[in-house]
Amino acid sequence: MNGIILFSIPLLPPCYLLTHLLFNHNPCYVIISWLQQFISNHLTVNRDGSATDATTIESEMKLNAADNGNNELEDPSLGPQLLAFVIVATFGYRATNYLVPIIKSYTLRKGISGKDMGKRGTSLEDKDVPEALGIVPGAVFLICLIFCLVGYATSHPSKLLDCNSALLSVCFMLFLGFTDDVLDWPWRYKLVLPTVASLPLLCCYTGSTSIVVPIQLRPLLMQDGALTIFGKVLCYFIVVDENADGAIVNLGLWYLLYMGMLAVFCTNAINIYAGINGLEAGQSYIIGCAVLLHNLIEIKHGSYARENHLFSAMIMLSFIGVTMALLKHNWYPASVFVGDTFCYFAGMTFAVVGILGHFSKTLLLFFIPQVINFLLSVPQLFKIVPCPRHRLPRFNAETGMMEPSTFDCKPGEYQWLKRRREDTSVTNLTLINLTLKILGPMSEGKLCTVLLAIQILSCAFAFYVRYYLAQFFFDK
């Protein structure tokens, strides 16, 4: 019951906005309008014998919207597609929920399974748990996305290249994740291959590479209409827009590099912030709901990037559907493990919507716990201090509680990580262990609930930053 309440919280706000956007009109009209649009774009033949061009229809819809004196496209450019995406997402949930119990028997048969290290000392210690079940939501997601593209591409033909590059990148990472679960790739490949997977996204990226400089930092670049010394030095690497009085900076290739690094971060951030039942799927579900809410807010308020946010909403609806179904089976006590397959698939999906939806900076705000976990992990990830293969919390069979895990060291080593000089062990540097160290030992189910509650609060703070604090740093 607590799990149901917890996962209802992030879904309620986007559901409210989605309902508002959908049912301002009769639902039957929405369905009929979408079908009419599909037929007119694909099956209607003009009097001269030529087929109606989708680009022409899109232009006519925009002209009609302009004639009516508003900035939004007339229905059925929005409501029908959103309804279709919701229907496909529902199919994704049902299909994933149905297939996971079936596919897990195949993975067990092939020996793709593992032991739950959080159950040592219990009756479940020797039970084989199917691994790499992230392949199921990943495959179903790709099918859902292909179905969605049928409706989306008809009204947004200019985004077809983005759609295909998104499919290619997600499919590549899904393949990489599954092979990692089977072959156990070294970490150096896990850093390089996501970079390769992001290349299709970067190659078809047609958005701006400029950023808006915070009001407080603009005097560092320009004063009295002229570049400062710092601004002139900066111009050797980037372009400072003097006509905007230093308010806009064009990063050029540096921005593309940032987006490539974002793809690598997203895929690995979820992977290293894991280790207990339900955490990988749970954090991805919450971030997905936050991204969807951001998209719907921008769509509702007529953002200039409305088309990009509709594209992102299409992807996120299907992603939330399949992830919710997987979470049902991965929640404590887990009957399946999601594996690196799901972590890489989820991370690349977020990178896709952030890059192609043109809100890559906002996306990072939803990853606050993952950023904190990465910063905490830096000393171990870069071998400054010893890094055990598994840094997940230690299960105490006597108390039934999860406790912080540690690595051994000599009394005089790593003083900056110890409270007492004579200690011969140091807590592993992860947000999970830090939470246990601050709040004390707790059960695995409760620990996951606490961590996901932190994720929800972090996403709420991200919206506070994006829609309230930002007005004090940027022009309206």
Coordinates of C-alpha atoms in Angstrom, one line a residue, residues 133-389:
L133 CA 14.8 -8.3 -17.4
G134 CA 15.2 -4.7 -18.6
I135 CA 15.2 -6.2 -22.1
V136 CA 11.4 -6.7 -21.8
P137 CA 10.4 -3.0 -21.2
G138 CA 13.1 -1.9 -23.6
A139 CA 11.8 -4.0 -26.5
V140 CA 8.2 -3.2 -25.7
F141 CA 9.2 0.5 -25.5
L142 CA 10.7 0.4 -29.0
I143 CA 7.5 -1.2 -30.4
C144 CA 5.4 1.5 -28.7
L145 CA 7.6 4.2 -30.1
I146 CA 7.3 2.9 -33.6
F147 CA 3.5 2.9 -33.2
C148 CA 3.6 6.5 -31.9
L149 CA 5.7 7.6 -34.8
V150 CA 2.9 6.7 -37.2
G151 CA 0.7 9.5 -35.8
Y152 CA 3.5 11.9 -34.9
A153 CA 5.3 11.9 -38.2
T154 CA 2.1 12.7 -40.1
S155 CA 1.7 16.1 -38.4
H156 CA 5.4 16.8 -37.8
P157 CA 7.3 15.5 -40.8
S158 CA 10.2 17.7 -40.1
K159 CA 10.9 15.7 -36.9
L160 CA 11.1 12.4 -38.6
L161 CA 14.9 12.5 -38.6
D162 CA 14.9 13.1 -34.8
C163 CA 12.6 10.2 -34.4
N164 CA 14.8 7.8 -36.3
S165 CA 18.0 9.0 -34.5
A166 CA 16.2 8.5 -31.1
L167 CA 15.2 4.9 -32.1
L168 CA 18.8 4.2 -33.2
S169 CA 20.4 5.5 -30.0
V170 CA 18.0 3.8 -27.6
C171 CA 18.2 0.5 -29.6
F172 CA 22.1 0.7 -29.4
M173 CA 22.1 1.2 -25.7
L174 CA 19.5 -1.5 -25.1
F175 CA 21.8 -3.9 -27.0
L176 CA 24.9 -2.7 -25.1
G177 CA 23.1 -3.2 -21.8
F178 CA 22.0 -6.7 -22.5
T179 CA 25.4 -7.8 -23.7
D180 CA 26.9 -6.2 -20.6
D181 CA 24.6 -8.3 -18.4
V182 CA 25.7 -11.4 -20.3
L183 CA 29.4 -10.7 -21.0
D184 CA 30.1 -8.2 -18.1
W185 CA 31.9 -5.5 -20.1
P186 CA 34.9 -3.6 -18.5
W187 CA 34.1 -0.1 -17.3
R188 CA 36.2 1.5 -20.1
Y189 CA 33.7 0.2 -22.7
K190 CA 30.8 1.5 -20.6
L191 CA 32.2 5.0 -20.9
V192 CA 33.1 4.9 -24.6
L193 CA 30.1 3.1 -26.1
P194 CA 27.4 5.6 -24.8
T195 CA 29.4 8.3 -26.5
V196 CA 29.1 6.4 -29.8
A197 CA 25.4 5.9 -29.2
S198 CA 24.9 9.6 -28.8
L199 CA 26.4 10.5 -32.2
P200 CA 23.1 10.0 -34.1
L201 CA 21.5 12.5 -31.8
L202 CA 24.3 15.1 -32.1
C203 CA 24.4 14.6 -35.9
C204 CA 20.8 15.5 -36.4
Y205 CA 20.7 18.2 -33.7
T206 CA 19.5 21.4 -35.3
G207 CA 18.8 23.5 -32.2
S208 CA 20.7 26.4 -30.9
T209 CA 24.2 26.0 -29.3
S210 CA 23.8 29.3 -27.5
I211 CA 23.1 29.8 -23.8
V212 CA 21.7 32.7 -21.9
V213 CA 24.2 34.1 -19.3
P214 CA 22.8 34.9 -15.8
I215 CA 22.1 38.5 -15.2
Q216 CA 24.7 38.6 -12.4
L217 CA 27.5 37.3 -14.6
R218 CA 27.0 39.6 -17.6
P219 CA 29.2 42.4 -16.3
L220 CA 32.1 39.9 -16.3
L221 CA 31.8 39.7 -20.1
M222 CA 30.7 43.3 -21.1
Q223 CA 30.7 46.7 -19.5
D224 CA 29.6 50.0 -21.1
G225 CA 29.0 48.2 -24.4
A226 CA 32.5 46.8 -24.7
L227 CA 34.0 43.5 -23.9
T228 CA 36.0 43.1 -20.7
I229 CA 39.4 41.6 -20.6
F230 CA 37.8 38.3 -19.4
G231 CA 35.3 38.6 -22.3
K232 CA 38.1 39.0 -24.8
V233 CA 39.9 36.0 -23.6
L234 CA 36.7 34.0 -23.6
C235 CA 36.2 34.9 -27.3
Y236 CA 39.2 32.8 -28.2
F237 CA 37.1 29.7 -27.3
I238 CA 33.4 30.8 -27.7
V239 CA 31.4 33.6 -29.2
V240 CA 30.1 36.4 -27.0
D241 CA 27.1 38.2 -28.6
E242 CA 28.0 41.8 -28.3
N243 CA 24.7 42.9 -29.8
A244 CA 23.0 41.3 -26.8
D245 CA 25.3 43.1 -24.4
G246 CA 26.8 39.8 -23.2
A247 CA 23.5 38.2 -22.4
I248 CA 24.0 35.4 -25.0
V249 CA 27.0 33.2 -25.5
N250 CA 27.4 30.8 -28.4
L251 CA 29.3 27.7 -27.2
G252 CA 29.4 26.0 -30.7
L253 CA 31.1 22.6 -30.5
W254 CA 31.5 22.9 -26.8
Y255 CA 27.7 22.7 -26.4
L256 CA 27.7 19.5 -28.6
L257 CA 30.5 18.1 -26.4
Y258 CA 28.4 18.9 -23.3
M259 CA 25.4 17.0 -24.8
G260 CA 27.6 14.0 -25.6
M261 CA 28.8 14.0 -22.0
L262 CA 25.2 14.3 -20.8
A263 CA 24.4 11.1 -22.7
V264 CA 27.3 9.3 -21.0
F265 CA 26.3 10.7 -17.6
C266 CA 22.7 9.7 -17.8
T267 CA 23.4 6.1 -18.8
N268 CA 25.9 5.6 -16.1
A269 CA 24.4 7.7 -13.3
I270 CA 21.4 5.4 -12.9
N271 CA 23.7 2.4 -13.1
I272 CA 25.9 3.4 -10.2
Y273 CA 23.0 4.6 -8.1
A274 CA 21.6 1.1 -7.6
G275 CA 21.9 -2.0 -5.6
I276 CA 18.7 -2.4 -3.7
N277 CA 15.3 -3.8 -4.9
G278 CA 13.3 -1.2 -6.8
L279 CA 15.8 1.7 -6.9
E280 CA 16.8 1.6 -10.5
A281 CA 13.3 1.3 -11.9
G282 CA 11.9 3.6 -9.2
Q283 CA 14.2 6.5 -9.8
S284 CA 13.7 6.2 -13.6
Y285 CA 9.9 6.2 -13.1
I286 CA 10.0 9.4 -11.0
I287 CA 12.4 11.2 -13.3
G288 CA 10.2 10.2 -16.3
C289 CA 7.1 11.6 -14.5
A290 CA 9.0 14.9 -13.8
V291 CA 10.1 15.2 -17.5
L292 CA 6.6 14.5 -18.7
L293 CA 5.2 17.2 -16.3
H294 CA 7.7 19.7 -17.6
N295 CA 6.7 18.9 -21.2
L296 CA 3.0 19.3 -20.5
I297 CA 3.5 22.6 -18.6
E298 CA 5.4 24.0 -21.6
I299 CA 2.8 22.6 -24.1
K300 CA -0.1 24.1 -22.0
H301 CA 1.5 27.5 -21.8
G302 CA 2.2 27.7 -25.5
S303 CA 6.0 27.4 -25.4
Y304 CA 7.9 28.4 -28.5
A305 CA 9.4 24.9 -28.3
R306 CA 6.0 23.2 -28.2
E307 CA 6.7 20.8 -31.0
N308 CA 9.9 19.6 -29.2
H309 CA 8.0 19.1 -25.9
L310 CA 5.3 17.1 -27.7
F311 CA 8.0 14.9 -29.1
S312 CA 9.4 14.4 -25.6
A313 CA 6.0 13.7 -24.1
M314 CA 5.4 11.0 -26.7
I315 CA 8.6 9.2 -25.6
M316 CA 8.0 9.7 -21.9
L317 CA 4.5 8.4 -21.9
S318 CA 5.6 5.0 -23.3
F319 CA 8.6 5.0 -21.1
I320 CA 6.6 5.6 -17.9
G321 CA 4.1 2.8 -19.0
V322 CA 6.8 0.1 -19.4
T323 CA 8.8 1.2 -16.4
M324 CA 5.7 1.1 -14.1
A325 CA 5.1 -2.5 -15.2
L326 CA 8.7 -3.5 -14.6
L327 CA 8.7 -1.8 -11.2
K328 CA 5.8 -3.9 -10.1
H329 CA 8.1 -7.0 -10.5
N330 CA 11.3 -5.4 -9.2
W331 CA 9.8 -3.9 -6.0
Y332 CA 10.9 -5.4 -2.7
P333 CA 11.2 -8.4 -2.5
A334 CA 12.2 -8.4 -6.2
S335 CA 11.2 -11.4 -8.4
V336 CA 13.4 -10.1 -11.2
F337 CA 16.5 -7.9 -11.6
V338 CA 16.4 -5.1 -14.2
G339 CA 20.2 -5.4 -14.9
D340 CA 22.4 -2.9 -16.8
T341 CA 20.0 -3.5 -19.7
F342 CA 17.4 -1.2 -18.1
C343 CA 19.9 1.3 -16.7
Y344 CA 21.4 2.0 -20.0
F345 CA 18.1 2.0 -21.8
A346 CA 16.6 4.4 -19.3
G347 CA 19.6 6.7 -19.2
M348 CA 19.8 7.0 -23.0
T349 CA 16.0 7.6 -23.2
F350 CA 16.4 10.6 -20.9
A351 CA 19.4 11.8 -22.9
V352 CA 17.3 11.6 -26.1
V353 CA 14.4 13.7 -24.8
G354 CA 16.8 16.2 -23.2
I355 CA 18.9 16.7 -26.4
L356 CA 16.2 16.5 -29.0
G357 CA 13.6 18.2 -26.8
H358 CA 16.1 21.1 -26.3
F359 CA 15.9 21.1 -22.5
S360 CA 19.2 19.4 -21.6
K361 CA 20.0 21.9 -18.8
T362 CA 16.6 21.4 -17.2
L363 CA 17.0 17.7 -17.4
L364 CA 20.0 17.8 -15.2
L365 CA 17.9 19.4 -12.4
F366 CA 15.9 16.2 -12.2
F367 CA 19.1 14.3 -11.7
I368 CA 20.1 16.0 -8.4
P369 CA 20.4 12.7 -6.3
Q370 CA 22.3 11.1 -9.2
V371 CA 24.7 14.1 -9.4
I372 CA 25.3 14.0 -5.7
N373 CA 25.9 10.2 -5.8
F374 CA 28.4 10.7 -8.7
L375 CA 30.3 13.4 -6.8
L376 CA 30.4 11.2 -3.7
S377 CA 31.7 8.3 -5.8
V378 CA 34.4 10.2 -7.7
P379 CA 37.3 9.2 -5.3
Q380 CA 36.3 5.5 -5.7
L381 CA 35.5 5.6 -9.4
F382 CA 38.8 7.2 -10.2
K383 CA 40.7 4.8 -7.9
I384 CA 41.8 7.6 -5.4
V385 CA 40.6 5.2 -2.7
P386 CA 39.8 1.5 -3.1
C387 CA 36.6 0.6 -4.9
P388 CA 35.1 -2.8 -4.2
R389 CA 33.2 -4.4 -7.1

